[in-house]
XYZ file of C-alpha atoms in Angstrom:
700
model
C 19.008 -12.540 145.072
C 20.299 -11.522 141.651
C 21.991 -14.448 139.880
C 22.453 -12.874 136.449
C 26.019 -12.760 135.207
C 27.572 -9.523 134.006
C 30.451 -9.009 131.625
C 32.859 -8.846 134.554
C 31.634 -12.240 135.744
C 32.564 -13.779 132.409
C 35.928 -12.036 132.484
C 36.594 -13.505 135.913
C 35.706 -16.963 134.629
C 38.284 -16.477 131.874
C 40.775 -15.268 134.428
C 40.227 -18.315 136.665
C 40.483 -20.761 133.774
C 43.300 -18.912 132.047
C 45.540 -21.959 131.914
C 43.011 -23.955 129.903
C 42.167 -20.968 127.710
C 45.852 -20.303 126.955
C 47.261 -23.818 126.760
C 44.568 -25.337 124.542
C 44.915 -22.690 121.780
C 48.696 -23.056 121.945
C 48.265 -26.797 121.592
C 45.839 -26.180 118.726
C 48.390 -23.902 117.039
C 51.055 -26.574 117.370
C 48.812 -29.351 116.018
C 47.640 -27.110 113.145
C 51.208 -26.207 112.269
C 52.287 -29.859 112.334
C 49.288 -30.834 110.224
C 49.953 -28.083 107.677
C 53.667 -28.947 107.588
C 52.961 -32.611 106.812
C 50.565 -31.907 103.946
C 52.141 -32.286 100.522
C 51.926 -28.859 98.845
C 49.847 -28.601 95.701
C 50.372 -26.053 92.970
C 48.105 -24.733 90.252
C 48.677 -22.951 86.965
C 46.626 -22.278 83.874
C 46.814 -21.493 80.203
C 44.028 -19.753 78.313
C 42.731 -20.316 74.788
C 40.540 -17.925 72.847
C 37.879 -19.130 70.393
C 37.118 -17.122 67.251
C 34.187 -17.916 65.023
C 34.395 -16.362 61.543
C 31.838 -16.885 58.804
C 32.939 -16.828 55.156
C 30.283 -15.860 52.670
C 30.773 -15.707 48.901
C 30.886 -12.100 47.850
C 30.726 -10.845 51.467
C 34.206 -11.764 52.729
C 35.097 -12.764 56.303
C 32.456 -11.960 58.935
C 32.720 -12.347 62.719
C 30.230 -14.813 64.219
C 28.936 -15.322 67.744
C 29.966 -18.347 69.843
C 26.882 -19.879 71.380
C 26.937 -21.566 74.787
C 26.151 -24.900 73.129
C 29.056 -24.592 70.695
C 31.427 -23.583 73.460
C 30.312 -26.525 75.604
C 30.911 -28.874 72.664
C 34.415 -27.456 72.155
C 35.124 -27.921 75.873
C 34.082 -31.588 75.695
C 36.236 -32.063 72.590
C 39.217 -30.500 74.396
C 38.745 -32.986 77.257
C 38.986 -36.052 75.007
C 41.629 -38.737 75.456
C 43.094 -38.064 71.996
C 44.129 -34.569 73.096
C 46.118 -35.979 76.037
C 48.011 -38.297 73.675
C 48.766 -35.360 71.388
C 50.040 -33.440 74.432
C 52.256 -36.405 75.357
C 53.691 -36.460 71.817
C 54.271 -32.745 72.026
C 56.171 -33.183 75.323
C 58.284 -36.036 73.930
C 59.073 -34.297 70.629
C 59.610 -30.858 72.102
C 57.406 -29.257 69.469
C 59.751 -26.331 69.078
C 59.131 -25.349 72.693
C 61.672 -25.441 75.512
C 60.093 -27.228 78.465
C 61.196 -26.962 82.072
C 61.675 -30.730 82.466
C 62.727 -33.660 80.284
C 60.365 -36.527 79.515
C 62.545 -38.799 77.333
C 62.501 -41.640 79.856
C 58.704 -42.006 79.780
C 56.532 -43.664 77.184
C 53.656 -41.951 75.448
C 50.821 -43.794 77.213
C 52.341 -43.177 80.651
C 52.901 -39.512 79.906
C 49.355 -39.123 78.520
C 47.970 -40.601 81.736
C 50.012 -38.164 83.798
C 48.727 -35.255 81.736
C 45.101 -36.355 82.095
C 45.493 -36.754 85.866
C 46.530 -33.123 86.412
C 44.832 -31.189 83.585
C 41.226 -30.034 83.628
C 39.360 -27.965 81.058
C 36.936 -25.284 82.240
C 34.597 -23.019 80.349
C 34.702 -19.360 81.397
C 31.136 -18.076 81.279
C 30.245 -14.923 79.362
C 33.505 -14.969 77.409
C 35.169 -16.678 74.453
C 37.925 -18.166 76.629
C 38.682 -21.748 77.637
C 41.002 -22.425 80.582
C 43.479 -25.278 80.725
C 44.029 -25.798 84.473
C 46.833 -27.970 85.828
C 46.868 -28.958 89.520
C 49.547 -31.139 91.056
C 52.624 -31.395 93.225
C 55.400 -30.500 90.731
C 55.177 -26.870 89.581
C 57.503 -27.177 86.570
C 55.667 -30.205 85.204
C 52.332 -28.433 85.671
C 53.413 -25.522 83.464
C 54.743 -27.944 80.822
C 51.566 -30.037 80.881
C 49.257 -27.024 80.628
C 51.181 -25.492 77.706
C 51.551 -28.813 75.889
C 47.868 -29.546 76.383
C 46.957 -26.128 75.007
C 49.030 -26.728 71.880
C 47.466 -30.192 71.560
C 43.959 -28.659 71.721
C 44.819 -26.242 68.902
C 46.325 -28.998 66.771
C 43.451 -31.392 67.453
C 40.872 -28.701 66.676
C 42.529 -27.851 63.352
C 42.812 -31.522 62.405
C 39.185 -32.194 63.298
C 38.123 -29.079 61.397
C 39.961 -30.167 58.251
C 38.563 -33.681 58.608
C 34.995 -32.425 58.976
C 35.333 -30.050 56.018
C 36.701 -32.785 53.763
C 33.921 -35.166 54.799
C 31.354 -32.475 54.097
C 32.919 -31.749 50.701
C 32.737 -35.411 49.764
C 29.088 -35.478 50.774
C 28.304 -32.318 48.789
C 30.102 -33.622 45.667
C 28.129 -36.852 45.909
C 24.865 -34.939 46.208
C 25.767 -32.672 43.282
C 26.513 -35.714 41.127
C 23.242 -37.339 42.168
C 21.126 -34.297 41.390
C 23.015 -33.649 38.113
C 22.065 -37.113 36.957
C 18.469 -36.411 37.911
C 18.555 -33.119 36.007
C 19.843 -34.881 32.871
C 17.049 -37.425 33.176
C 14.455 -34.656 33.439
C 15.876 -32.902 30.363
C 15.531 -36.092 28.347
C 11.936 -36.631 29.429
C 10.938 -33.015 28.750
C 12.447 -33.194 25.241
C 10.494 -36.345 24.631
C 7.258 -34.632 25.662
C 7.970 -31.756 23.255
C 8.156 -34.051 20.192
C 6.687 -32.676 16.901
C 3.751 -35.136 16.860
C 2.337 -33.649 20.093
C -0.685 -31.420 19.368
C -1.425 -29.145 22.350
C -3.916 -26.195 22.424
C -2.381 -22.739 22.378
C -2.029 -21.043 25.749
C -1.995 -24.229 27.863
C 0.890 -23.178 30.107
C -0.648 -19.724 30.640
C -3.902 -21.400 31.683
C -1.966 -23.538 34.157
C -0.349 -20.455 35.594
C -3.715 -18.665 35.687
C -5.335 -21.373 37.804
C -2.556 -21.062 40.379
C -2.986 -17.275 40.402
C -6.753 -17.595 40.829
C -6.334 -20.071 43.671
C -3.934 -17.731 45.455
C -6.311 -14.781 45.096
C -9.242 -16.938 46.231
C -7.438 -17.953 49.406
C -6.784 -14.301 50.226
C -10.467 -13.386 49.632
C -11.665 -16.293 51.811
C -9.317 -15.229 54.622
C -10.629 -11.655 54.448
C -14.202 -12.979 54.389
C -13.621 -15.012 57.554
C -11.997 -12.128 59.448
C -14.748 -9.697 58.449
C -17.510 -12.154 59.405
C -15.966 -12.583 62.885
C -15.642 -8.814 63.344
C -19.303 -8.263 62.370
C -20.425 -10.999 64.802
C -18.367 -9.534 67.687
C -19.629 -5.988 67.050
C -23.286 -7.057 66.844
C -22.899 -9.008 70.105
C -21.290 -6.026 71.822
C -24.004 -3.641 70.634
C -26.737 -5.983 71.872
C -25.077 -6.372 75.305
C -24.733 -2.613 75.756
C -21.252 -3.178 77.310
C -19.428 0.074 76.679
C -16.012 -1.534 77.318
C -16.576 -4.281 74.700
C -17.790 -1.737 72.139
C -14.766 0.520 72.750
C -12.408 -2.477 72.462
C -13.799 -3.220 68.948
C -13.983 0.365 67.700
C -10.784 1.920 66.337
C -8.447 3.219 69.089
C -8.422 6.673 67.460
C -12.148 7.171 68.159
C -13.472 8.620 71.428
C -9.958 9.268 72.805
C -11.031 12.011 75.203
C -14.126 10.115 76.329
C -12.010 6.990 77.041
C -9.579 9.016 79.161
C -12.423 10.711 81.064
C -14.100 7.329 81.687
C -10.843 5.890 83.080
C -10.295 8.955 85.261
C -13.808 8.812 86.745
C -13.474 5.073 87.407
C -10.181 5.576 89.291
C -11.701 8.503 91.231
C -14.706 6.413 92.283
C -12.451 3.536 93.383
C -10.304 5.891 95.487
C -13.401 7.447 97.110
C -14.788 4.019 97.998
C -11.566 3.330 99.888
C -12.248 6.408 102.055
C -16.057 6.638 102.248
C -19.131 4.425 102.191
C -21.487 3.856 99.282
C -23.948 6.469 100.567
C -21.417 9.259 100.989
C -22.241 12.374 98.921
C -18.874 12.425 97.226
C -19.237 8.776 96.239
C -22.772 9.355 94.930
C -21.653 12.402 92.910
C -18.725 10.495 91.422
C -20.947 7.503 90.597
C -23.563 9.782 88.998
C -20.916 11.469 86.853
C -19.527 8.095 85.787
C -22.984 6.723 84.903
C -23.838 9.910 82.962
C -20.633 9.647 80.962
C -21.235 5.966 80.281
C -24.798 6.661 79.068
C -23.630 9.465 76.808
C -20.693 7.434 75.542
C -22.911 4.364 74.989
C -25.213 6.395 72.772
C -22.300 7.745 70.765
C -20.596 4.367 70.460
C -23.848 2.688 69.373
C -24.174 5.220 66.604
C -20.573 4.839 65.584
C -20.795 1.043 65.840
C -23.876 0.892 63.650
C -22.112 2.984 61.030
C -19.064 0.698 61.172
C -21.321 -2.378 61.033
C -23.074 -1.094 57.914
C -19.723 -0.495 56.220
C -18.480 -3.972 57.112
C -21.663 -5.633 55.789
C -21.374 -3.746 52.507
C -17.736 -4.781 52.245
C -18.734 -8.387 52.984
C -21.228 -8.306 50.111
C -18.456 -7.154 47.758
C -16.199 -9.949 49.001
C -18.911 -12.543 48.363
C -19.263 -11.222 44.815
C -15.472 -11.579 44.321
C -15.573 -15.129 45.742
C -18.268 -16.121 43.325
C -16.314 -14.628 40.431
C -13.062 -16.367 41.413
C -14.769 -19.706 41.930
C -16.293 -19.379 38.491
C -12.924 -18.538 36.945
C -11.205 -21.432 38.729
C -13.852 -23.849 37.530
C -13.540 -22.623 33.960
C -9.699 -22.837 33.982
C -9.720 -26.240 35.694
C -12.159 -27.527 33.138
C -9.966 -26.231 30.338
C -6.833 -27.814 31.828
C -8.608 -31.103 32.417
C -9.367 -31.298 28.770
C -5.619 -31.155 27.865
C -3.741 -34.376 27.128
C -2.009 -36.095 30.056
C 1.414 -35.434 28.527
C 0.885 -31.650 28.958
C 0.240 -32.030 32.671
C 3.288 -34.294 32.980
C 5.433 -31.685 31.219
C 4.401 -29.046 33.754
C 5.291 -31.365 36.623
C 8.684 -32.154 35.121
C 9.446 -28.486 34.508
C 8.700 -27.649 38.152
C 10.891 -30.520 39.354
C 13.638 -29.382 36.972
C 13.562 -25.934 38.547
C 13.784 -27.392 42.063
C 16.681 -29.702 41.181
C 18.572 -26.832 39.527
C 18.166 -24.738 42.712
C 19.402 -27.584 44.929
C 22.473 -28.140 42.757
C 23.293 -24.441 42.885
C 22.896 -24.417 46.670
C 25.297 -27.371 47.052
C 27.837 -25.701 44.764
C 27.709 -22.459 46.784
C 28.258 -24.383 49.990
C 31.146 -26.278 48.413
C 32.717 -23.008 47.374
C 32.434 -21.736 50.971
C 34.190 -24.852 52.236
C 37.009 -24.462 49.710
C 37.498 -20.883 50.849
C 37.426 -21.868 54.555
C 40.349 -24.251 54.024
C 42.494 -21.481 52.550
C 41.383 -18.651 54.876
C 41.256 -18.396 58.715
C 37.626 -19.040 59.622
C 36.839 -20.800 62.938
C 39.998 -21.149 64.988
C 41.407 -21.541 68.494
C 44.442 -19.492 69.488
C 46.688 -19.430 72.524
C 45.709 -16.424 74.637
C 48.003 -16.905 77.645
C 50.815 -19.366 78.393
C 50.952 -21.145 81.733
C 53.765 -20.025 84.018
C 55.557 -22.030 86.693
C 53.681 -21.443 89.989
C 55.914 -20.056 92.710
C 53.684 -20.668 95.721
C 51.378 -23.609 96.495
C 47.680 -22.870 96.718
C 47.241 -25.751 99.161
C 47.713 -26.061 102.021
C 46.982 -22.513 103.152
C 49.148 -22.676 106.237
C 47.917 -19.383 107.658
C 44.301 -20.406 107.204
C 44.834 -23.852 108.743
C 46.741 -22.423 111.709
C 44.174 -19.664 112.112
C 41.296 -22.122 112.009
C 43.098 -24.459 114.387
C 43.678 -21.592 116.795
C 40.087 -20.369 116.501
C 38.603 -23.846 116.968
C 40.859 -24.650 119.905
C 40.110 -21.241 121.464
C 36.372 -21.832 121.134
C 36.860 -25.344 122.515
C 38.922 -23.974 125.412
C 36.312 -21.330 126.205
C 33.586 -23.965 126.052
C 35.520 -26.229 128.421
C 36.203 -23.284 130.738
C 32.561 -22.307 130.965
C 31.417 -25.925 131.257
C 33.840 -26.437 134.143
C 32.611 -23.187 135.635
C 28.990 -24.309 135.374
C 29.860 -27.666 136.964
C 31.933 -26.019 139.693
C 29.514 -24.973 142.433
C 32.234 -23.412 144.601
C 32.803 -19.676 144.859
C 35.901 -17.777 143.831
C 34.942 -14.119 143.926
C 34.122 -11.753 146.748
C 31.075 -10.378 145.025
C 29.765 -13.913 144.450
C 29.843 -14.646 148.173
C 28.366 -11.274 149.113
C 25.622 -11.604 146.509
C 24.832 -15.184 147.532
C 24.450 -14.796 151.294
C 23.931 -11.019 151.413
C 26.647 -10.545 154.019
C 29.782 -8.403 153.738
C 33.296 -9.746 153.225
C 35.223 -8.501 156.263
C 38.662 -9.624 155.130
C 40.502 -11.412 152.377
C 43.183 -13.726 153.725
C 45.894 -14.726 151.222
C 47.623 -18.073 151.315
C 50.081 -18.434 154.168
C 53.506 -18.963 152.634
C 56.271 -18.502 155.201
C 59.913 -18.871 154.310
C 61.423 -22.054 155.782
C 64.382 -20.168 157.266
C 62.038 -17.967 159.268
C 60.191 -21.029 160.531
C 63.479 -22.598 161.596
C 64.471 -19.433 163.428
C 61.258 -19.433 165.462
C 61.768 -20.944 168.933
C 58.124 -21.510 169.942
C 57.769 -24.871 171.750
C 55.059 -26.249 169.487
C 55.062 -28.483 166.425
C 56.527 -27.110 163.196
C 53.275 -27.630 161.284
C 51.549 -25.323 163.779
C 54.309 -22.708 163.559
C 53.954 -22.570 159.766
C 50.357 -21.355 160.267
C 51.274 -18.378 162.486
C 52.443 -15.602 160.157
C 51.851 -12.939 162.810
C 54.533 -14.602 164.929
C 56.957 -15.899 162.291
C 56.622 -13.295 159.506
C 54.767 -10.190 160.768
C 55.316 -8.299 157.485
C 53.729 -10.932 155.262
C 50.499 -10.205 153.341
C 48.602 -12.758 155.407
C 49.704 -11.011 158.652
C 48.414 -7.695 157.359
C 45.178 -9.372 156.259
C 44.571 -10.612 159.830
C 45.269 -7.118 161.154
C 42.719 -5.791 158.662
C 40.193 -8.344 159.922
C 40.913 -7.251 163.518
C 40.326 -3.608 162.588
C 37.039 -4.353 160.822
C 35.785 -6.457 163.752
C 36.770 -3.704 166.176
C 34.785 -1.137 164.169
C 31.772 -3.334 163.478
C 31.643 -5.393 166.666
C 33.640 -4.561 169.790
C 33.212 -0.807 169.457
C 29.450 -1.384 169.862
C 29.884 -3.201 173.195
C 29.767 -6.697 171.751
C 32.396 -9.171 172.881
C 31.595 -12.851 172.200
C 32.337 -13.812 168.577
C 31.811 -17.348 167.261
C 34.105 -18.365 164.380
C 32.742 -21.238 162.286
C 32.683 -22.515 158.709
C 30.399 -24.384 156.369
C 32.467 -27.544 155.941
C 35.657 -28.972 157.521
C 39.149 -27.933 156.437
C 38.278 -24.327 155.572
C 40.883 -22.829 157.955
C 38.631 -21.467 160.706
C 40.966 -22.592 163.526
C 43.983 -20.980 161.826
C 41.896 -17.866 161.317
C 40.735 -17.645 164.953
C 44.264 -18.185 166.328
C 45.817 -15.520 164.092
C 42.908 -13.163 164.741
C 43.396 -13.591 168.500
C 47.098 -12.813 168.104
C 46.255 -9.694 166.078
C 43.768 -8.534 168.726
C 46.231 -9.178 171.532
C 48.974 -7.340 169.611
C 46.656 -4.322 169.377
C 46.392 -4.256 173.176
C 42.934 -5.845 173.385
C 42.400 -8.198 176.324
C 41.563 -11.376 174.379
C 40.385 -14.854 175.345
C 40.270 -17.881 173.070
C 37.590 -20.501 173.812
C 37.977 -23.958 172.275
C 34.337 -25.011 171.791
C 35.247 -27.625 169.178
C 34.830 -30.583 171.530
C 34.769 -33.109 168.702
C 38.116 -32.285 167.080
C 40.046 -30.009 169.420
C 42.993 -28.415 167.616
C 43.255 -24.896 168.979
C 45.373 -25.949 171.993
C 48.110 -27.279 169.697
C 49.095 -23.729 168.751
C 50.153 -22.934 172.348
C 52.310 -24.529 174.994
C 49.509 -25.160 177.532
C 48.003 -27.907 179.681
C 45.438 -29.584 177.439
C 43.923 -31.795 180.132
C 41.598 -29.055 181.362
C 39.285 -26.867 179.438
C 35.685 -26.101 178.434
C 34.527 -29.669 179.093
C 35.503 -29.376 182.758
C 33.705 -26.023 183.113
C 30.457 -27.282 181.524
C 30.448 -30.463 183.597
C 31.150 -28.484 186.803
C 34.421 -30.244 187.461
C 36.453 -27.009 187.569
C 35.583 -23.319 187.872
C 36.520 -20.968 184.996
C 39.304 -19.216 186.888
C 41.125 -22.563 187.217
C 40.721 -23.391 183.509
C 41.807 -20.119 181.892
C 45.480 -20.390 180.899
C 47.974 -17.817 179.590
C 49.237 -18.532 176.099
C 52.625 -16.963 176.454
C 51.550 -13.940 174.384
C 50.724 -10.622 175.964
C 46.949 -9.911 176.361
C 45.977 -13.392 175.170
C 44.491 -16.188 177.336
C 42.878 -19.459 176.319
C 40.261 -21.959 177.478
C 41.078 -25.172 175.641
C 38.524 -27.883 174.824
C 39.582 -30.032 177.699
C 39.017 -33.760 178.047
C 36.983 -35.898 175.653
C 33.215 -35.265 175.559
C 30.809 -38.029 174.542
C 27.816 -35.801 173.692
C 29.190 -32.396 172.724
C 25.942 -30.837 171.416
C 24.039 -31.589 174.616
C 26.977 -30.358 176.697
C 27.128 -27.050 174.801
C 23.392 -26.558 175.293
C 23.807 -26.346 179.078
C 23.240 -22.939 180.748
C 26.768 -23.114 182.150
C 28.021 -21.959 178.707
C 26.070 -18.709 178.938
C 27.324 -18.207 182.496
C 30.871 -18.721 181.242
C 30.398 -16.113 178.514
C 29.063 -13.638 181.087
C 32.026 -14.301 183.360
C 34.467 -13.812 180.435
C 32.787 -10.556 179.301
C 33.578 -9.023 182.690
C 37.294 -9.764 182.269
C 38.055 -9.505 178.533
C 37.437 -7.063 175.694
C 36.839 -9.777 173.094
C 36.121 -13.520 173.392
C 36.802 -15.589 170.258
C 35.053 -18.960 170.244
C 36.227 -21.840 168.064
C 33.586 -24.377 166.962
C 33.064 -27.295 164.569
C 31.742 -26.749 161.002
C 28.048 -25.862 160.886
C 26.693 -28.369 158.392
C 28.158 -31.689 159.642
C 27.187 -31.231 163.323
C 24.817 -29.126 165.439
C 27.444 -27.632 167.808
C 27.736 -24.254 166.035
C 23.944 -23.927 165.789
C 23.765 -24.623 169.530
C 26.293 -21.918 170.408
C 25.045 -19.335 167.844
C 22.131 -17.817 169.824
C 24.345 -17.444 172.928
C 26.975 -15.187 171.351
C 26.928 -11.584 170.176
C 28.102 -12.348 166.658
C 29.190 -15.036 164.197
C 32.069 -14.879 161.745
C 31.931 -17.311 158.784
C 35.206 -18.538 157.329
C 34.994 -19.541 153.661
C 37.857 -21.334 151.927
C 38.023 -20.366 148.252
C 36.583 -22.969 145.851
C 35.853 -25.567 148.591
C 32.292 -25.247 149.832
C 29.519 -25.366 147.209
C 27.156 -22.427 146.834
C 24.201 -24.344 148.196
C 26.168 -25.411 151.279
C 27.119 -21.815 152.079
C 23.496 -20.663 151.761
C 22.307 -23.544 153.910
C 24.884 -22.734 156.590
C 23.744 -19.124 156.687
C 20.080 -20.143 156.914
C 20.739 -22.582 159.783
C 22.611 -20.000 161.850
C 20.003 -17.307 161.271
C 17.089 -19.649 161.998
C 18.471 -20.350 165.513
C 18.885 -16.635 166.138
C 22.535 -16.200 165.237
C 23.902 -12.836 164.131
C 26.293 -13.283 161.191
C 28.420 -10.152 161.018
C 30.340 -11.144 157.874
C 32.572 -13.575 156.020
C 36.324 -14.124 155.879
C 37.468 -15.028 152.360
C 40.262 -17.457 153.166
C 43.314 -18.774 151.287
C 43.186 -16.554 148.190
C 45.711 -17.899 145.667
C 47.181 -17.054 142.275
C 45.892 -13.951 140.555
C 43.349 -13.312 143.299
C 46.140 -13.087 145.865
C 47.875 -10.477 143.761
C 44.608 -8.564 143.408
C 43.690 -8.453 147.075
C 46.906 -8.716 149.036
C 49.839 -7.677 146.903
C 50.125 -4.230 148.406
C 51.012 -5.694 151.790
C 54.523 -6.353 150.518
C 55.280 -2.654 150.301
C 54.230 -1.495 153.776
C 55.220 -2.503 157.248
C 52.455 -2.353 159.791
C 54.002 -4.472 162.563
C 57.297 -4.961 164.332
C 59.576 -7.697 163.142
C 59.043 -9.644 166.349
C 55.773 -10.479 168.061
C 55.555 -9.380 171.659
C 55.849 -12.317 173.984
C 55.725 -12.335 177.759
């Protein structure tokens, strides 16, 4: 039995639960709309500032600089300071030459600054020289005013801070210049004192001092060259001793053995590729390895020769360097000895002269920087300018009503679908024809729509039975109704599948109580009788006899009397008042119905009825609660199951089928009873447009 669901199964679930699936999203739409309508709208606007960094250099003019990420971050933090918000508040109160959209005269500065800080945020636009002044709040006109005022406050604050910083730096530079000027004057006095006439210094002392510095510089260069050359000689000797061709080639100049290097690399790559394809003993691998080894041997011989030549040259050069080192050390010792013999005042003079030169350079540096600062105050160097004014926002950015409603609808739709499928999974009853056919592997012989008879037609009917019984007889009261045509369809199918093959006794039962089997058997008997078939109804439901209520008959005699031998069948069979239709009612009360139905008299009765009627329809209790139907099942030619839509669980229907088949019953099909709603329109709507019966049922 295939239990997998197809796409059509899911569509039918949606169709059955359409109320939930439609109403919940509508409710979600309504809730979302109410939620969005009650949210206070929020607006957003922005102003943009551009940062320009210009560098003034003496003699070079104004040059454009680059704003680093660190500098831009620092400017952003400065723009977010509390002082800027107070400047913006002053700008709003004073007007600042700008016409604002609102008036702020009735607010104090601190209150207004707090309002500005609560709505304004500064953001740094990456990979650009722009800073954004964002304002987010509930009043669009105020937002534009706050953003523009804050932008002007940033510019004013930046210029004020820039002037303040430049002036502080100028004061510092002037103080440093004064300090170093005093030091320079002190050095001049001391140098003049050292150059007094009584000082007797050897000629050429200063040149000797300069010579020792020159010798020391040259000696350091020679020692550095000596160290590098010694390391190179050691590396080359080690490489030559190891016989490693790669180490030797790495030391030799790159211009030597160019072709051999390329050939060696090519053969190495070739050998590696061959080893991926073949084994070590493959001829191609051996030939490639032999060629590589031959080249290495030849190249090793050549590189050894070349390396030895290079090594000889380096050793000769090292000998020359050692000679130069010895010479320079000798010269340094001689000059140092000569300088050491000079008076201490001469050495002090040299120290003071060097310090004098350094101090003079520092003073000049400070003066150049001071000149740059003076120029920066009078020319536009670093500055912040207004790039874009903030405009009054026309539409709120929050809430996004369409998004909220859309999300509410989507969430409620998903929730509705989830509920629908959960209910479907919990509901073990069956709604669809194909579900029943697939479950019990029996055909659906007819689909009976709900019986809905107009009250006027019921009132017009003069049958001497209770009104509640009349309302269940559409073939009598409303022959053109869809349910009447459905019973005629069932009669036709049974005739083709059952009576036409010589079978006559048909047991009508159901899985559980209240599935409409008695209504079905009565209307089916009327349809058979109307078609001219000699029909007999047998009320085998001895526990809850109802079938006799549909006819004006004597209910004191019936099947119970036949089975107990009290009366013969010919005295129990009664006419119903309808042409071609007789009935054997249940009769008097039976204490043990199952045992009574198991008597052989029931089979004798069926044989007697088959000789006189074309079809015998047998009413019985539900199969699962009691054993009566299972007792009758093997004694009849066929069994018709009546299934009321969405009542009996799946497992109950399968169990009912198994019970009847285990006792030898022949289930010929199922009647799908009481189709309602959309299903009724699907299966029975066409009955409204055709007339298959006369307006009045034939009565005797």
